Amino acid sequence: GAGVSQSPSNKVTEKGKDVELRCDPISGHTALYWYRQSLGQGLEFLIYFQGNSAPDKSGLPSDRFSAERTGGSVSTLTIQRTQQEDSAVYLCASSLQGGFGANVLTFGAGSRLTVL
Amino acid sequence: QQQVKQSPQSLIVQKGGISIINCAYENTAFDYFPWYQQFPGKGPALLIAIRPDVSEKKEGRFTISFNKSAKQFSLHIMDSQPGDSATYFCAASVGNNRLAFGKGNQVVVIP
């Protein structure tokens, strides 16, 4: 596609439920990133994929968070047993390649998660 | 730990005025400093970026000024327009693929 596509755009869930957030990066972009944007907290790095592998997942806040990428394309971020503090906008970005080029990130519009 | 710190938190500017947003960092290994612009309901988009071997970069009405010794860089928006009203994030990286973002500055341009 022309841009990074994320779904769902909005998700309301109850505390304790699992959620899956999906990201379709720009075709041909080998690097994919997940960031979390909380009110007043800026953009918090979660995980980075190069191809299907995740060389940097140090930003995942707890073992309730996991992500995978398949076929070097689509990525899914899964949050298990959601908590209210997980409420945020989850942003996905992709870039053409790693290294310096990776710094030119193209972001999707995000998935807004609200945990009641 | 916030690796890049932005100020002021929010800014209100009259149309035609100059918006100035500052960013400070601690890690002297950072070698790439972009600014991202985010409109409500959209993801951030790269606006302009600079490397530490230059002190200034200008693209249209947007200028980055870089002060390596002070470990600061700033974004100047000349002739600010209502369409510039957005949240601006500074960021920095050290070439390891991870961008560290600031908390963002909300800029409001009053007609």
GROMACS .gro file of C-alpha atoms in nm:
model
  227
    1GLY     CA    1   0.000   0.000   0.000
    2ALA     CA    2   0.092   0.366  -0.012
    3GLY     CA    3   0.140   0.401   0.360
    4VAL     CA    4   0.159   0.211   0.686
    5SER     CA    5  -0.178   0.066   0.773
    6GLN     CA    6  -0.284  -0.019   1.127
    7SER     CA    7  -0.591  -0.194   1.257
    8PRO     CA    8  -0.808  -0.158   1.447
    9SER     CA    9  -0.798   0.220   1.464
   10ASN     CA   10  -0.980   0.206   1.796
   11LYS     CA   11  -1.015  -0.077   2.045
   12VAL     CA   12  -1.201  -0.072   2.373
   13THR     CA   13  -1.153  -0.375   2.591
   14GLU     CA   14  -1.210  -0.486   2.945
   15LYS     CA   15  -0.930  -0.530   3.192
   16GLY     CA   16  -0.788  -0.879   3.175
   17LYS     CA   17  -0.874  -0.943   2.810
   18ASP     CA   18  -0.615  -1.006   2.539
   19VAL     CA   19  -0.585  -0.774   2.239
   20GLU     CA   20  -0.409  -0.798   1.905
   21LEU     CA   21  -0.300  -0.496   1.706
   22ARG     CA   22  -0.201  -0.531   1.343
   23CYS     CA   23   0.043  -0.339   1.128
   24ASP     CA   24   0.086  -0.356   0.750
   25PRO     CA   25   0.410  -0.175   0.662
   26ILE     CA   26   0.495  -0.012   0.333
   27SER     CA   27   0.571  -0.278   0.075
   28GLY     CA   28   0.943  -0.342   0.053
   29HIS     CA   29   1.027  -0.187   0.389
   30THR     CA   30   1.243  -0.433   0.576
   31ALA     CA   31   1.246  -0.259   0.914
   32LEU     CA   32   0.938  -0.228   1.133
   33TYR     CA   33   0.895  -0.058   1.468
   34TRP     CA   34   0.632  -0.041   1.739
   35TYR     CA   35   0.604   0.266   1.959
   36ARG     CA   36   0.355   0.353   2.230
   37GLN     CA   37   0.223   0.705   2.275
   38SER     CA   38   0.072   0.783   2.611
   39LEU     CA   39  -0.073   1.118   2.707
   40GLY     CA   40   0.209   1.350   2.808
   41GLN     CA   41   0.472   1.078   2.771
   42GLY     CA   42   0.583   1.116   2.415
   43LEU     CA   43   0.677   0.817   2.204
   44GLU     CA   44   0.801   0.511   2.387
   45PHE     CA   45   0.995   0.251   2.188
   46LEU     CA   46   0.864  -0.103   2.220
   47ILE     CA   47   1.027  -0.331   1.962
   48TYR     CA   48   1.213  -0.328   1.633
   49PHE     CA   49   1.204  -0.589   1.358
   50GLN     CA   50   1.455  -0.638   1.079
   51GLY     CA   51   1.286  -0.883   0.847
   52ASN     CA   52   1.116  -1.138   1.069
   53SER     CA   53   1.364  -1.119   1.353
   54ALA     CA   54   1.355  -0.876   1.645
   55PRO     CA   55   1.708  -0.763   1.726
   56ASP     CA   56   1.577  -0.512   1.979
   57LYS     CA   57   1.275  -0.588   2.195
   58SER     CA   58   1.409  -0.423   2.503
   59GLY     CA   59   1.127  -0.169   2.510
   60LEU     CA   60   0.848  -0.419   2.575
   61PRO     CA   61   0.722  -0.316   2.922
   62SER     CA   62   0.637  -0.662   3.054
   63ASP     CA   63   0.601  -1.024   2.952
   64ARG     CA   64   0.235  -0.953   2.878
   65PHE     CA   65   0.353  -0.781   2.561
   66SER     CA   66   0.473  -0.976   2.259
   67ALA     CA   67   0.507  -0.913   1.889
   68GLU     CA   68   0.576  -1.111   1.580
   69ARG     CA   69   0.633  -1.042   1.216
   70THR     CA   70   0.569  -1.290   0.941
   71GLY     CA   71   0.681  -1.299   0.579
   72GLY     CA   72   0.886  -0.989   0.636
   73SER     CA   73   0.566  -0.791   0.620
   74VAL     CA   74   0.268  -0.788   0.857
   75SER     CA   75   0.332  -0.753   1.228
   76THR     CA   76   0.105  -0.822   1.522
   77LEU     CA   77   0.147  -0.675   1.868
   78THR     CA   78  -0.030  -0.880   2.134
   79ILE     CA   79  -0.109  -0.760   2.483
   80GLN     CA   80  -0.226  -1.030   2.722
   81ARG     CA   81  -0.434  -0.970   3.034
   82THR     CA   82  -0.465  -0.600   2.958
   83GLN     CA   83  -0.437  -0.347   3.236
   84GLN     CA   84  -0.568   0.008   3.252
   85GLU     CA   85  -0.214   0.145   3.225
   86ASP     CA   86  -0.191  -0.020   2.883
   87SER     CA   87  -0.433   0.241   2.749
   88ALA     CA   88  -0.245   0.438   2.485
   89VAL     CA   89  -0.204   0.485   2.112
   90TYR     CA   90   0.013   0.212   1.963
   91LEU     CA   91   0.205   0.336   1.663
   92CYS     CA   92   0.370   0.124   1.400
   93ALA     CA   93   0.638   0.256   1.167
   94SER     CA   94   0.843   0.109   0.888
   95SER     CA   95   1.157   0.207   0.704
   96LEU     CA   96   1.331   0.095   0.392
   97GLN     CA   97   1.631  -0.056   0.561
   98GLY     CA   98   1.824  -0.069   0.883
   99GLY     CA   99   2.119   0.145   0.975
  100PHE     CA  100   2.105   0.515   0.894
  101GLY     CA  101   1.815   0.469   0.659
  102ALA     CA  102   1.610   0.332   0.945
  103ASN     CA  103   1.592   0.673   1.096
  104VAL     CA  104   1.349   0.789   0.827
  105LEU     CA  105   1.043   0.628   0.979
  106THR     CA  106   0.702   0.632   0.816
  107PHE     CA  107   0.434   0.599   1.081
  108GLY     CA  108   0.083   0.467   1.062
  109ALA     CA  109  -0.209   0.654   1.219
  110GLY     CA  110  -0.199   0.427   1.523
  111SER     CA  111  -0.435   0.200   1.714
  112ARG     CA  112  -0.597   0.368   2.013
  113LEU     CA  113  -0.642   0.116   2.294
  114THR     CA  114  -0.869   0.188   2.587
  115VAL     CA  115  -0.879  -0.059   2.873
  116LEU     CA  116  -1.180  -0.019   3.100
  117GLN     CA  117   1.488   0.799   3.159
  118GLN     CA  118   1.420   1.066   2.899
  119GLN     CA  119   1.715   1.080   2.660
  120VAL     CA  120   1.594   1.393   2.486
  121LYS     CA  121   1.411   1.673   2.666
  122GLN     CA  122   1.192   1.928   2.495
  123SER     CA  123   1.084   2.274   2.598
  124PRO     CA  124   0.849   2.453   2.620
  125GLN     CA  125   0.571   2.198   2.665
  126SER     CA  126   0.330   2.410   2.465
  127LEU     CA  127   0.353   2.724   2.260
  128ILE     CA  128   0.099   2.975   2.129
  129VAL     CA  129   0.213   3.194   1.842
  130GLN     CA  130   0.043   3.459   1.634
  131LYS     CA  131   0.018   3.396   1.261
  132GLY     CA  132   0.331   3.526   1.094
  133GLY     CA  133   0.540   3.491   1.409
  134ILE     CA  134   0.834   3.263   1.480
  135SER     CA  135   0.785   2.938   1.672
  136ILE     CA  136   1.093   2.810   1.852
  137ILE     CA  137   1.110   2.467   2.016
  138ASN     CA  138   1.417   2.351   2.199
  139CYS     CA  139   1.556   2.006   2.259
  140ALA     CA  140   1.841   1.897   2.485
  141TYR     CA  141   2.022   1.565   2.496
  142GLU     CA  142   2.288   1.396   2.706
  143ASN     CA  143   2.429   1.116   2.491
  144THR     CA  144   2.719   1.259   2.291
  145ALA     CA  145   2.715   0.949   2.070
  146PHE     CA  146   2.390   1.060   1.906
  147ASP     CA  147   2.459   1.126   1.539
  148TYR     CA  148   2.120   1.198   1.389
  149PHE     CA  149   1.860   1.450   1.505
  150PRO     CA  150   1.520   1.459   1.335
  151TRP     CA  151   1.207   1.654   1.411
  152TYR     CA  152   0.871   1.489   1.356
  153GLN     CA  153   0.537   1.667   1.313
  154GLN     CA  154   0.212   1.510   1.425
  155PHE     CA  155  -0.140   1.629   1.347
  156PRO     CA  156  -0.435   1.504   1.557
  157GLY     CA  157  -0.540   1.154   1.460
  158LYS     CA  158  -0.232   1.098   1.248
  159GLY     CA  159   0.102   0.937   1.302
  160PRO     CA  160   0.416   1.151   1.329
  161ALA     CA  161   0.584   1.242   1.002
  162LEU     CA  162   0.944   1.337   0.944
  163LEU     CA  163   0.974   1.714   0.903
  164ILE     CA  164   1.345   1.792   0.892
  165ALA     CA  165   1.663   1.635   1.024
  166ILE     CA  166   2.024   1.727   1.090
  167ARG     CA  167   2.355   1.557   1.155
  168PRO     CA  168   2.604   1.699   1.408
  169ASP     CA  169   2.862   1.802   1.146
  170VAL     CA  170   2.650   2.104   1.048
  171SER     CA  171   2.517   2.385   1.268
  172GLU     CA  172   2.207   2.472   1.072
  173LYS     CA  173   1.974   2.322   0.814
  174LYS     CA  174   1.688   2.502   0.645
  175GLU     CA  175   1.397   2.361   0.449
  176GLY     CA  176   1.141   2.619   0.349
  177ARG     CA  177   1.008   2.788   0.662
  178PHE     CA  178   1.161   2.525   0.891
  179THR     CA  179   1.516   2.552   1.028
  180ILE     CA  180   1.709   2.331   1.266
  181SER     CA  181   1.984   2.499   1.464
  182PHE     CA  182   2.236   2.263   1.624
  183ASN     CA  183   2.473   2.348   1.909
  184LYS     CA  184   2.701   2.050   1.964
  185SER     CA  185   2.891   2.196   2.260
  186ALA     CA  186   2.568   2.276   2.445
  187LYS     CA  187   2.410   1.946   2.338
  188GLN     CA  188   2.103   2.129   2.219
  189PHE     CA  189   1.913   2.166   1.897
  190SER     CA  190   1.609   2.369   1.813
  191LEU     CA  191   1.336   2.394   1.553
  192HIS     CA  192   1.244   2.735   1.419
  193ILE     CA  193   0.921   2.781   1.225
  194MET     CA  194   0.932   3.111   1.039
  195ASP     CA  195   0.615   3.295   0.933
  196SER     CA  196   0.406   3.049   1.137
  197GLN     CA  197   0.071   2.956   0.984
  198PRO     CA  198  -0.244   2.805   1.139
  199GLY     CA  199  -0.170   2.490   0.938
  200ASP     CA  200   0.150   2.451   1.139
  201SER     CA  201  -0.056   2.387   1.454
  202ALA     CA  202   0.056   2.039   1.556
  203THR     CA  203   0.266   1.849   1.804
  204TYR     CA  204   0.637   1.849   1.732
  205PHE     CA  205   0.872   1.577   1.854
  206CYS     CA  206   1.248   1.598   1.856
  207ALA     CA  207   1.438   1.273   1.843
  208ALA     CA  208   1.790   1.140   1.837
  209SER     CA  209   1.963   0.820   1.742
  210VAL     CA  210   2.307   0.672   1.745
  211GLY     CA  211   2.274   0.464   1.434
  212ASN     CA  212   2.148   0.150   1.610
  213ASN     CA  213   1.805   0.182   1.456
  214ARG     CA  214   1.637   0.308   1.771
  215LEU     CA  215   1.508   0.663   1.774
  216ALA     CA  216   1.467   0.821   2.118
  217PHE     CA  217   1.183   1.071   2.112
  218GLY     CA  218   1.112   1.368   2.333
  219LYS     CA  219   0.772   1.415   2.496
  220GLY     CA  220   0.653   1.655   2.230
  221ASN     CA  221   0.562   2.022   2.210
  222GLN     CA  222   0.217   2.138   2.115
  223VAL     CA  223   0.227   2.444   1.891
  224VAL     CA  224  -0.088   2.648   1.834
  225VAL     CA  225  -0.080   2.923   1.574
  226ILE     CA  226  -0.352   3.181   1.622
  227PRO     CA  227  -0.491   3.342   1.304
   0.00000   0.00000   0.00000
